[in-house]
PDB file of C-alpha atoms in Angstrom:
ATOM      1  CA  MET A   1     -30.846   6.498  -2.862  1.00  0.00           C
ATOM      2  CA  ASN A   2     -28.226   9.234  -3.262  1.00  0.00           C
ATOM      3  CA  LEU A   3     -24.533   9.856  -2.679  1.00  0.00           C
ATOM      4  CA  ARG A   4     -25.206  11.723   0.563  1.00  0.00           C
ATOM      5  CA  GLN A   5     -26.801   8.604   2.053  1.00  0.00           C
ATOM      6  CA  LEU A   6     -23.861   6.478   0.950  1.00  0.00           C
ATOM      7  CA  ARG A   7     -21.320   8.882   2.459  1.00  0.00           C
ATOM      8  CA  CYS A   8     -23.253   8.929   5.736  1.00  0.00           C
ATOM      9  CA  PHE A   9     -23.416   5.140   5.775  1.00  0.00           C
ATOM     10  CA  ILE A  10     -19.680   4.782   5.068  1.00  0.00           C
ATOM     11  CA  ALA A  11     -18.805   7.231   7.853  1.00  0.00           C
ATOM     12  CA  VAL A  12     -20.900   5.319  10.427  1.00  0.00           C
ATOM     13  CA  ALA A  13     -19.564   1.965   9.156  1.00  0.00           C
ATOM     14  CA  GLU A  14     -15.959   3.115   9.530  1.00  0.00           C
ATOM     15  CA  GLU A  15     -16.389   4.887  12.869  1.00  0.00           C
ATOM     16  CA  LEU A  16     -18.938   2.434  14.348  1.00  0.00           C
ATOM     17  CA  HIS A  17     -20.090   5.390  16.408  1.00  0.00           C
ATOM     18  CA  PHE A  18     -22.865   7.787  15.395  1.00  0.00           C
ATOM     19  CA  SER A  19     -21.478  10.746  17.321  1.00  0.00           C
ATOM     20  CA  ARG A  20     -17.986  10.461  15.816  1.00  0.00           C
ATOM     21  CA  ALA A  21     -19.442   9.890  12.355  1.00  0.00           C
ATOM     22  CA  ALA A  22     -21.623  13.005  12.702  1.00  0.00           C
ATOM     23  CA  GLU A  23     -18.605  15.050  13.768  1.00  0.00           C
ATOM     24  CA  ARG A  24     -16.629  13.731  10.796  1.00  0.00           C
ATOM     25  CA  LEU A  25     -19.491  14.704   8.448  1.00  0.00           C
ATOM     26  CA  HIS A  26     -19.982  18.119  10.107  1.00  0.00           C
ATOM     27  CA  MET A  27     -23.614  17.448  10.931  1.00  0.00           C
ATOM     28  CA  GLU A  28     -25.800  16.744  13.964  1.00  0.00           C
ATOM     29  CA  GLN A  29     -26.285  13.181  15.191  1.00  0.00           C
ATOM     30  CA  SER A  30     -30.101  13.164  14.911  1.00  0.00           C
ATOM     31  CA  PRO A  31     -30.195  13.945  11.156  1.00  0.00           C
ATOM     32  CA  LEU A  32     -27.483  11.346  10.598  1.00  0.00           C
ATOM     33  CA  SER A  33     -29.554   8.719  12.417  1.00  0.00           C
ATOM     34  CA  ARG A  34     -32.570   9.594  10.252  1.00  0.00           C
ATOM     35  CA  VAL A  35     -30.495   9.250   7.065  1.00  0.00           C
ATOM     36  CA  ILE A  36     -29.304   5.779   8.093  1.00  0.00           C
ATOM     37  CA  LYS A  37     -32.811   4.714   9.122  1.00  0.00           C
ATOM     38  CA  LYS A  38     -34.247   5.831   5.768  1.00  0.00           C
ATOM     39  CA  LEU A  39     -31.485   3.979   3.938  1.00  0.00           C
ATOM     40  CA  GLU A  40     -32.326   0.797   5.823  1.00  0.00           C
ATOM     41  CA  VAL A  41     -36.024   1.254   4.998  1.00  0.00           C
ATOM     42  CA  ASP A  42     -35.251   1.836   1.317  1.00  0.00           C
ATOM     43  CA  LEU A  43     -33.050  -1.273   1.182  1.00  0.00           C
ATOM     44  CA  ASP A  44     -35.378  -3.283   3.434  1.00  0.00           C
ATOM     45  CA  VAL A  45     -32.394  -4.625   5.413  1.00  0.00           C
ATOM     46  CA  MET A  46     -30.763  -3.853   8.739  1.00  0.00           C
ATOM     47  CA  LEU A  47     -27.308  -2.419   8.116  1.00  0.00           C
ATOM     48  CA  PHE A  48     -26.301  -1.938  11.772  1.00  0.00           C
ATOM     49  CA  GLU A  49     -26.882  -3.720  15.059  1.00  0.00           C
ATOM     50  CA  ARG A  50     -27.437  -1.147  17.782  1.00  0.00           C
ATOM     51  CA  THR A  51     -26.795  -2.315  21.333  1.00  0.00           C
ATOM     52  CA  SER A  52     -26.044  -0.699  24.672  1.00  0.00           C
ATOM     53  CA  ARG A  53     -22.377  -1.412  24.008  1.00  0.00           C
ATOM     54  CA  GLY A  54     -22.260   0.354  20.654  1.00  0.00           C
ATOM     55  CA  VAL A  55     -22.840  -0.160  16.947  1.00  0.00           C
ATOM     56  CA  ARG A  56     -21.634  -2.878  14.620  1.00  0.00           C
ATOM     57  CA  LEU A  57     -22.253  -3.834  11.014  1.00  0.00           C
ATOM     58  CA  THR A  58     -24.585  -6.686  10.161  1.00  0.00           C
ATOM     59  CA  LEU A  59     -23.617  -9.150   7.446  1.00  0.00           C
ATOM     60  CA  ALA A  60     -25.828  -7.159   5.085  1.00  0.00           C
ATOM     61  CA  GLY A  61     -24.060  -3.976   6.175  1.00  0.00           C
ATOM     62  CA  GLN A  62     -20.642  -5.482   5.502  1.00  0.00           C
ATOM     63  CA  ALA A  63     -21.713  -6.495   2.002  1.00  0.00           C
ATOM     64  CA  PHE A  64     -23.263  -3.075   1.334  1.00  0.00           C
ATOM     65  CA  LEU A  65     -20.139  -1.247   2.550  1.00  0.00           C
ATOM     66  CA  GLU A  66     -17.961  -2.744  -0.178  1.00  0.00           C
ATOM     67  CA  GLY A  67     -20.368  -1.703  -2.917  1.00  0.00           C
ATOM     68  CA  ALA A  68     -20.925   1.745  -1.413  1.00  0.00           C
ATOM     69  CA  ARG A  69     -17.204   2.457  -1.362  1.00  0.00           C
ATOM     70  CA  ARG A  70     -16.954   1.358  -4.984  1.00  0.00           C
ATOM     71  CA  VAL A  71     -19.793   3.689  -6.015  1.00  0.00           C
ATOM     72  CA  ILE A  72     -18.220   6.678  -4.252  1.00  0.00           C
ATOM     73  CA  PHE A  73     -14.807   5.863  -5.715  1.00  0.00           C
ATOM     74  CA  THR A  74     -16.275   5.610  -9.239  1.00  0.00           C
ATOM     75  CA  PHE A  75     -18.101   8.913  -8.834  1.00  0.00           C
ATOM     76  CA  GLU A  76     -14.973  10.705  -7.588  1.00  0.00           C
ATOM     77  CA  GLN A  77     -12.972   9.172 -10.413  1.00  0.00           C
ATOM     78  CA  ALA A  78     -15.545  10.388 -12.964  1.00  0.00           C
ATOM     79  CA  LYS A  79     -15.272  13.919 -11.554  1.00  0.00           C
ATOM     80  CA  ALA A  80     -11.486  13.778 -11.729  1.00  0.00           C
ATOM     81  CA  ASP A  81     -11.643  12.484 -15.327  1.00  0.00           C
ATOM     82  CA  ALA A  82     -13.872  15.396 -16.333  1.00  0.00           C
ATOM     83  CA  LYS A  83     -11.560  17.933 -14.686  1.00  0.00           C
ATOM     84  CA  SER A  84      -8.510  16.329 -16.293  1.00  0.00           C
ATOM     85  CA  ALA A  85     -10.122  16.459 -19.742  1.00  0.00           C
ATOM     86  CA  ALA A  86     -11.031  20.126 -19.201  1.00  0.00           C
ATOM     87  CA  THR A  87      -7.378  20.987 -18.510  1.00  0.00           C
ATOM     88  CA  GLY A  88      -6.076  19.247 -21.626  1.00  0.00           C
ATOM     89  CA  TYR A  89      -5.187  15.752 -20.372  1.00  0.00           C
ATOM     90  CA  ARG A  90      -5.986  12.986 -22.841  1.00  0.00           C
ATOM     91  CA  GLY A  91      -6.167  10.360 -20.167  1.00  0.00           C
ATOM     92  CA  ALA A  92      -5.035   9.141 -16.759  1.00  0.00           C
ATOM     93  CA  LEU A  93      -3.328   6.085 -15.352  1.00  0.00           C
ATOM     94  CA  ARG A  94      -4.439   4.824 -11.936  1.00  0.00           C
ATOM     95  CA  ILE A  95      -1.372   3.349 -10.233  1.00  0.00           C
ATOM     96  CA  ALA A  96      -1.555   1.463  -6.919  1.00  0.00           C
ATOM     97  CA  LEU A  97       1.381   1.298  -4.511  1.00  0.00           C
ATOM     98  CA  SER A  98       1.900  -1.470  -1.954  1.00  0.00           C
ATOM     99  CA  ASP A  99       4.673  -2.548   0.432  1.00  0.00           C
ATOM    100  CA  GLY A 100       6.399   0.838   0.727  1.00  0.00           C
ATOM    101  CA  ILE A 101       7.901   1.283  -2.736  1.00  0.00           C
ATOM    102  CA  ALA A 102      11.322   2.965  -2.814  1.00  0.00           C
ATOM    103  CA  ARG A 103      10.758   6.712  -3.049  1.00  0.00           C
ATOM    104  CA  THR A 104      13.811   7.450  -5.187  1.00  0.00           C
ATOM    105  CA  ARG A 105      12.689   4.986  -7.879  1.00  0.00           C
ATOM    106  CA  LEU A 106       9.158   6.375  -7.876  1.00  0.00           C
ATOM    107  CA  THR A 107      10.350   9.983  -8.026  1.00  0.00           C
ATOM    108  CA  THR A 108      12.552   9.239 -11.028  1.00  0.00           C
ATOM    109  CA  LEU A 109       9.709   7.449 -12.820  1.00  0.00           C
ATOM    110  CA  LEU A 110       7.177  10.216 -12.206  1.00  0.00           C
ATOM    111  CA  ALA A 111       9.622  12.877 -13.385  1.00  0.00           C
ATOM    112  CA  LEU A 112      10.256  10.852 -16.550  1.00  0.00           C
ATOM    113  CA  CYS A 113       6.507  10.559 -17.180  1.00  0.00           C
ATOM    114  CA  ARG A 114       6.011  14.315 -16.755  1.00  0.00           C
ATOM    115  CA  GLU A 115       8.857  14.973 -19.186  1.00  0.00           C
ATOM    116  CA  GLU A 116       7.892  12.495 -21.903  1.00  0.00           C
ATOM    117  CA  ALA A 117       4.089  12.291 -21.550  1.00  0.00           C
ATOM    118  CA  PRO A 118       2.831  15.440 -19.799  1.00  0.00           C
ATOM    119  CA  GLU A 119      -0.640  14.945 -21.274  1.00  0.00           C
ATOM    120  CA  THR A 120      -1.139  11.714 -19.268  1.00  0.00           C
ATOM    121  CA  GLU A 121      -2.087  12.189 -15.651  1.00  0.00           C
ATOM    122  CA  ILE A 122      -0.667   9.720 -13.129  1.00  0.00           C
ATOM    123  CA  ARG A 123      -2.844   9.106 -10.080  1.00  0.00           C
ATOM    124  CA  LEU A 124      -1.308   7.232  -7.155  1.00  0.00           C
ATOM    125  CA  PHE A 125      -3.147   5.151  -4.557  1.00  0.00           C
ATOM    126  CA  GLU A 126      -1.445   3.664  -1.482  1.00  0.00           C
ATOM    127  CA  THR A 127      -3.119   0.416  -0.478  1.00  0.00           C
ATOM    128  CA  SER A 128      -2.540  -3.031   0.984  1.00  0.00           C
ATOM    129  CA  LEU A 129      -1.497  -5.844  -1.338  1.00  0.00           C
ATOM    130  CA  ALA A 130      -4.882  -7.550  -0.969  1.00  0.00           C
ATOM    131  CA  GLN A 131      -6.790  -4.393  -1.942  1.00  0.00           C
ATOM    132  CA  HIS A 132      -4.240  -3.754  -4.681  1.00  0.00           C
ATOM    133  CA  LEU A 133      -4.972  -7.117  -6.317  1.00  0.00           C
ATOM    134  CA  LYS A 134      -8.718  -6.728  -5.874  1.00  0.00           C
ATOM    135  CA  GLY A 135      -8.562  -3.257  -7.410  1.00  0.00           C
ATOM    136  CA  LEU A 136      -6.790  -4.614 -10.493  1.00  0.00           C
ATOM    137  CA  HIS A 137      -9.487  -7.270 -10.912  1.00  0.00           C
ATOM    138  CA  ASP A 138     -12.290  -4.711 -10.403  1.00  0.00           C
ATOM    139  CA  ASP A 139     -10.813  -2.134 -12.820  1.00  0.00           C
ATOM    140  CA  ILE A 140     -10.184   0.347 -10.016  1.00  0.00           C
ATOM    141  CA  TYR A 141      -6.466   0.459 -10.886  1.00  0.00           C
ATOM    142  CA  ASP A 142      -4.712   0.178 -14.251  1.00  0.00           C
ATOM    143  CA  ALA A 143      -1.455  -1.096 -12.783  1.00  0.00           C
ATOM    144  CA  GLY A 144       0.616  -0.950  -9.628  1.00  0.00           C
ATOM    145  CA  PHE A 145       3.897  -1.620  -7.890  1.00  0.00           C
ATOM    146  CA  ALA A 146       4.390  -4.219  -5.169  1.00  0.00           C
ATOM    147  CA  LEU A 147       7.119  -6.423  -3.737  1.00  0.00           C
ATOM    148  CA  SER A 148       5.243  -9.642  -4.448  1.00  0.00           C
ATOM    149  CA  ASN A 149       4.717 -11.734  -7.570  1.00  0.00           C
ATOM    150  CA  GLU A 150       2.232 -14.078  -5.853  1.00  0.00           C
ATOM    151  CA  VAL A 151      -0.747 -12.482  -7.560  1.00  0.00           C
ATOM    152  CA  GLY A 152      -2.986 -15.317  -8.734  1.00  0.00           C
ATOM    153  CA  ASP A 153      -4.758 -15.725 -12.056  1.00  0.00           C
ATOM    154  CA  GLY A 154      -5.664 -12.776 -14.235  1.00  0.00           C
ATOM    155  CA  ILE A 155      -2.758 -10.542 -13.189  1.00  0.00           C
ATOM    156  CA  VAL A 156       0.736 -10.219 -14.670  1.00  0.00           C
ATOM    157  CA  ALA A 157       3.703  -9.485 -12.382  1.00  0.00           C
ATOM    158  CA  GLU A 158       6.746  -8.108 -14.222  1.00  0.00           C
ATOM    159  CA  PRO A 159      10.002  -7.538 -12.285  1.00  0.00           C
ATOM    160  CA  VAL A 160      11.092  -3.953 -12.958  1.00  0.00           C
ATOM    161  CA  TRP A 161      13.428  -2.924 -10.122  1.00  0.00           C
ATOM    162  CA  ARG A 162      16.033  -5.007  -8.315  1.00  0.00           C
ATOM    163  CA  ASP A 163      17.794  -3.367  -5.401  1.00  0.00           C
ATOM    164  CA  PRO A 164      20.569  -4.893  -3.274  1.00  0.00           C
ATOM    165  CA  LEU A 165      19.467  -5.633   0.273  1.00  0.00           C
ATOM    166  CA  VAL A 166      21.519  -4.003   2.988  1.00  0.00           C
ATOM    167  CA  VAL A 167      21.682  -4.586   6.724  1.00  0.00           C
ATOM    168  CA  ALA A 168      20.745  -1.509   8.766  1.00  0.00           C
ATOM    169  CA  MET A 169      22.424  -1.409  12.159  1.00  0.00           C
ATOM    170  CA  PRO A 170      23.242   1.153  14.837  1.00  0.00           C
ATOM    171  CA  CYS A 171      26.638   2.788  15.088  1.00  0.00           C
ATOM    172  CA  ARG A 172      29.327   0.727  16.810  1.00  0.00           C
ATOM    173  CA  HIS A 173      27.498  -2.554  16.153  1.00  0.00           C
ATOM    174  CA  PRO A 174      29.736  -5.677  16.174  1.00  0.00           C
ATOM    175  CA  LEU A 175      28.706  -6.546  12.583  1.00  0.00           C
ATOM    176  CA  LEU A 176      30.386  -3.380  11.300  1.00  0.00           C
ATOM    177  CA  VAL A 177      33.642  -5.333  11.171  1.00  0.00           C
ATOM    178  CA  HIS A 178      32.269  -6.851   7.932  1.00  0.00           C
ATOM    179  CA  LYS A 179      32.303  -4.916   4.664  1.00  0.00           C
ATOM    180  CA  HIS A 180      29.767  -7.456   3.364  1.00  0.00           C
ATOM    181  CA  VAL A 181      27.783  -9.046   6.177  1.00  0.00           C
ATOM    182  CA  PRO A 182      27.167 -12.811   6.035  1.00  0.00           C
ATOM    183  CA  LEU A 183      23.512 -13.651   6.562  1.00  0.00           C
ATOM    184  CA  ARG A 184      24.439 -16.394   9.045  1.00  0.00           C
ATOM    185  CA  GLU A 185      25.950 -13.631  11.238  1.00  0.00           C
ATOM    186  CA  VAL A 186      22.895 -11.363  10.909  1.00  0.00           C
ATOM    187  CA  VAL A 187      20.502 -13.970  12.327  1.00  0.00           C
ATOM    188  CA  ASN A 188      22.501 -14.124  15.562  1.00  0.00           C
ATOM    189  CA  TYR A 189      21.187 -10.672  16.532  1.00  0.00           C
ATOM    190  CA  PRO A 190      17.668  -9.394  17.338  1.00  0.00           C
ATOM    191  CA  LEU A 191      15.800  -8.299  14.206  1.00  0.00           C
ATOM    192  CA  VAL A 192      13.311  -5.518  13.460  1.00  0.00           C
ATOM    193  CA  LEU A 193      11.253  -6.755  10.495  1.00  0.00           C
ATOM    194  CA  CYS A 194       8.353  -5.410   8.456  1.00  0.00           C
ATOM    195  CA  HIS A 195       4.799  -6.382   9.391  1.00  0.00           C
ATOM    196  CA  PRO A 196       3.620  -9.365   7.269  1.00  0.00           C
ATOM    197  CA  GLU A 197       0.120  -7.912   6.723  1.00  0.00           C
ATOM    198  CA  VAL A 198       0.963  -4.264   6.081  1.00  0.00           C
ATOM    199  CA  CYS A 199       4.152  -4.927   4.066  1.00  0.00           C
ATOM    200  CA  GLU A 200       3.166  -8.334   2.747  1.00  0.00           C
ATOM    201  CA  GLY A 201       5.418  -8.572  -0.308  1.00  0.00           C
ATOM    202  CA  CYS A 202       8.510  -7.246   1.447  1.00  0.00           C
ATOM    203  CA  SER A 203       7.915  -9.579   4.375  1.00  0.00           C
ATOM    204  CA  ARG A 204       7.687 -12.595   2.052  1.00  0.00           C
ATOM    205  CA  GLN A 205      10.972 -11.779   0.328  1.00  0.00           C
ATOM    206  CA  VAL A 206      12.816 -11.248   3.620  1.00  0.00           C
ATOM    207  CA  GLU A 207      11.328 -14.407   5.165  1.00  0.00           C
ATOM    208  CA  ARG A 208      12.457 -16.457   2.155  1.00  0.00           C
ATOM    209  CA  LEU A 209      15.935 -15.039   2.626  1.00  0.00           C
ATOM    210  CA  LEU A 210      15.974 -15.915   6.325  1.00  0.00           C
ATOM    211  CA  CYS A 211      14.790 -19.450   5.582  1.00  0.00           C
ATOM    212  CA  SER A 212      17.903 -19.983   3.490  1.00  0.00           C
ATOM    213  CA  VAL A 213      19.997 -20.270   6.666  1.00  0.00           C
ATOM    214  CA  ASP A 214      19.615 -22.916   9.345  1.00  0.00           C
ATOM    215  CA  ALA A 215      18.750 -20.651  12.261  1.00  0.00           C
ATOM    216  CA  HIS A 216      15.856 -19.349  14.352  1.00  0.00           C
ATOM    217  CA  PRO A 217      16.263 -15.573  14.473  1.00  0.00           C
ATOM    218  CA  VAL A 218      14.714 -13.516  17.266  1.00  0.00           C
ATOM    219  CA  VAL A 219      12.289 -10.879  15.971  1.00  0.00           C
ATOM    220  CA  VAL A 220      11.886  -8.134  18.563  1.00  0.00           C
ATOM    221  CA  GLU A 221       9.455  -5.965  16.582  1.00  0.00           C
ATOM    222  CA  ARG A 222       7.259  -6.006  13.461  1.00  0.00           C
ATOM    223  CA  VAL A 223       6.892  -2.501  12.039  1.00  0.00           C
ATOM    224  CA  THR A 224       4.520  -0.967   9.509  1.00  0.00           C
ATOM    225  CA  SER A 225       6.913   1.585   8.013  1.00  0.00           C
ATOM    226  CA  HIS A 226      10.505   1.879   6.896  1.00  0.00           C
ATOM    227  CA  ASP A 227      11.013   5.022   8.999  1.00  0.00           C
ATOM    228  CA  LEU A 228       9.918   3.232  12.187  1.00  0.00           C
ATOM    229  CA  MET A 229      12.306   0.378  11.458  1.00  0.00           C
ATOM    230  CA  LEU A 230      15.206   2.815  11.128  1.00  0.00           C
ATOM    231  CA  ALA A 231      14.168   4.628  14.312  1.00  0.00           C
ATOM    232  CA  LEU A 232      14.186   1.374  16.301  1.00  0.00           C
ATOM    233  CA  VAL A 233      17.506   0.338  14.774  1.00  0.00           C
ATOM    234  CA  ALA A 234      19.029   3.713  15.676  1.00  0.00           C
ATOM    235  CA  ALA A 235      17.746   3.277  19.245  1.00  0.00           C
ATOM    236  CA  GLY A 236      19.480  -0.106  19.537  1.00  0.00           C
ATOM    237  CA  TYR A 237      16.416  -2.380  19.548  1.00  0.00           C
ATOM    238  CA  GLY A 238      17.871  -4.592  16.840  1.00  0.00           C
ATOM    239  CA  ILE A 239      19.028  -4.630  13.227  1.00  0.00           C
ATOM    240  CA  GLY A 240      16.890  -4.560  10.111  1.00  0.00           C
ATOM    241  CA  PHE A 241      16.858  -4.996   6.355  1.00  0.00           C
ATOM    242  CA  SER A 242      16.517  -2.231   3.807  1.00  0.00           C
ATOM    243  CA  SER A 243      17.590  -1.523   0.250  1.00  0.00           C
ATOM    244  CA  ALA A 244      20.060   0.918  -1.180  1.00  0.00           C
ATOM    245  CA  ALA A 245      17.209   2.730  -2.947  1.00  0.00           C
ATOM    246  CA  HIS A 246      15.226   3.098   0.279  1.00  0.00           C
ATOM    247  CA  LEU A 247      18.153   4.377   2.312  1.00  0.00           C
ATOM    248  CA  ALA A 248      19.095   6.882  -0.377  1.00  0.00           C
ATOM    249  CA  ALA A 249      15.966   8.838   0.562  1.00  0.00           C
ATOM    250  CA  CYS A 250      16.643   8.727   4.319  1.00  0.00           C
ATOM    251  CA  ASN A 251      18.954  10.653   6.598  1.00  0.00           C
ATOM    252  CA  TYR A 252      19.608   8.692   9.779  1.00  0.00           C
ATOM    253  CA  ALA A 253      23.020   9.650  11.155  1.00  0.00           C
ATOM    254  CA  ASP A 254      22.795   6.909  13.811  1.00  0.00           C
ATOM    255  CA  VAL A 255      22.164   4.095  11.316  1.00  0.00           C
ATOM    256  CA  VAL A 256      24.913   2.451   9.256  1.00  0.00           C
ATOM    257  CA  ALA A 257      24.254   0.176   6.282  1.00  0.00           C
ATOM    258  CA  ARG A 258      26.314  -2.751   5.082  1.00  0.00           C
ATOM    259  CA  PRO A 259      25.525  -4.907   2.017  1.00  0.00           C
ATOM    260  CA  LEU A 260      24.768  -8.575   2.496  1.00  0.00           C
ATOM    261  CA  ALA A 261      27.435 -11.009   1.427  1.00  0.00           C
ATOM    262  CA  GLY A 262      26.656 -13.158  -1.615  1.00  0.00           C
ATOM    263  CA  SER A 263      24.198 -12.624  -4.441  1.00  0.00           C
ATOM    264  CA  LEU A 264      20.926 -13.591  -2.713  1.00  0.00           C
ATOM    265  CA  GLY A 265      20.329 -10.254  -1.011  1.00  0.00           C
ATOM    266  CA  VAL A 266      18.106  -8.545  -3.577  1.00  0.00           C
ATOM    267  CA  LEU A 267      14.735  -6.880  -3.090  1.00  0.00           C
ATOM    268  CA  THR A 268      12.591  -7.127  -6.245  1.00  0.00           C
ATOM    269  CA  THR A 269       9.813  -4.687  -7.126  1.00  0.00           C
ATOM    270  CA  TYR A 270       7.135  -5.927  -9.521  1.00  0.00           C
ATOM    271  CA  LEU A 271       4.810  -4.011 -11.802  1.00  0.00           C
ATOM    272  CA  LEU A 272       1.370  -5.602 -11.583  1.00  0.00           C
ATOM    273  CA  ARG A 273      -1.284  -5.218 -14.282  1.00  0.00           C
ATOM    274  CA  PRO A 274      -4.340  -7.113 -15.533  1.00  0.00           C
ATOM    275  CA  ASP A 275      -3.540  -9.968 -17.915  1.00  0.00           C
ATOM    276  CA  VAL A 276      -5.056  -8.238 -20.955  1.00  0.00           C
ATOM    277  CA  GLN A 277      -3.645  -6.232 -23.843  1.00  0.00           C
ATOM    278  CA  PRO A 278      -2.452  -2.981 -22.207  1.00  0.00           C
ATOM    279  CA  SER A 279      -3.357   0.418 -23.582  1.00  0.00           C
ATOM    280  CA  GLU A 280      -0.742   2.462 -25.398  1.00  0.00           C
ATOM    281  CA  GLN A 281      -0.477   4.725 -22.339  1.00  0.00           C
ATOM    282  CA  LEU A 282       0.100   1.806 -19.980  1.00  0.00           C
ATOM    283  CA  SER A 283       2.609   0.153 -22.325  1.00  0.00           C
ATOM    284  CA  SER A 284       4.628   3.379 -22.405  1.00  0.00           C
ATOM    285  CA  PHE A 285       4.434   3.621 -18.607  1.00  0.00           C
ATOM    286  CA  VAL A 286       5.747   0.054 -18.242  1.00  0.00           C
ATOM    287  CA  ARG A 287       8.647   0.794 -20.578  1.00  0.00           C
ATOM    288  CA  ARG A 288       9.569   3.882 -18.558  1.00  0.00           C
ATOM    289  CA  ALA A 289       9.457   1.913 -15.306  1.00  0.00           C
ATOM    290  CA  THR A 290      11.777  -0.673 -16.835  1.00  0.00           C
ATOM    291  CA  ARG A 291      14.176   2.075 -17.967  1.00  0.00           C
ATOM    292  CA  VAL A 292      14.286   3.441 -14.425  1.00  0.00           C
ATOM    293  CA  GLY A 293      15.222  -0.023 -13.175  1.00  0.00           C
ATOM    294  CA  ALA A 294      17.941  -0.387 -15.794  1.00  0.00           C
TER     295      ALA A 294
END
C-alpha cells in the first residue's frame, strides 16, 4: 500500500464519482479504477458499492476513510515539520479554530506570537467543533479556540475572550430607539441565527440567552457564516446577534449595532487543550491569548 493509493481512495470517497475524482486527481478514470480495485484486493474488503445509480462507501470503506485521512494528514505534517526545522523553527503549534472566531482577536494574538516567539510556527486549521474535539484527543491539534466549553473528559476549556453581544439590525429599524436593546424586545422580531451544526458553540450560547426570556422567537434563517448573517440583516430579512470584536472587522454600511441591555449579553471564547501538562510553547501561547483577552 502507498500514499498514492490512499489519495485516490480519499478522492473517490469524497466525490462518490469516479469521473469527478479522476478529474480532481488529474488522471484518467480507467487507471483510477484499477488503483481502487488493487487496494480492495490488497485489503481483502470491498470499499465501495457500485450500482447503476452511482457509488457509495461500504461500512468497511467508511472505517478505512477515517484512517486514510489520518495517515495523509500525519505524512503532510511530517513534511511540514521537516521544512520548518530546515528554516530555523524549533517547533510548531497546531491550533484548531471552530465557530467563526473573531478575526480581530486572532490577528492580535498571531502578531503577538510573531513578535515574542518568531521561532515557533503557528499552524491554523478551520474545522467543526466535533472534529476539533476529536483532533485534540487524537493528537492532531495541540490546542484550539471554540465558543463552547462542553468538551467532555480529557479536554480543558479555559475562557480567554469575553466580548459583549450586540444586536445587528438594518438601518431605520424600530429597535434603534434603544441605546441598549432589551432582549425581550429583540425576540419580538424575526431572527437570523447561526447554524447549530456549523457554528455549534455560538449557537449554544445564543440559544441559552434566548431561553432566558419567556418567548418563542421566529427564526427566519440559519446561516453558516457571520458575513451571510450581516448580508441578510442588511437586506431586511431579520435581526441577528454578533459581538463587538466580530463587527470591528466588518464594514456593512446598512447594518447598525446596538448593545444588549443588562449583563447577560456576552459571547465567550474558550481555549481548548488536552488535559495533560502543556509544553512550554503551548503554555506561552495560552498566556498570550489571555493577555489579548485582557
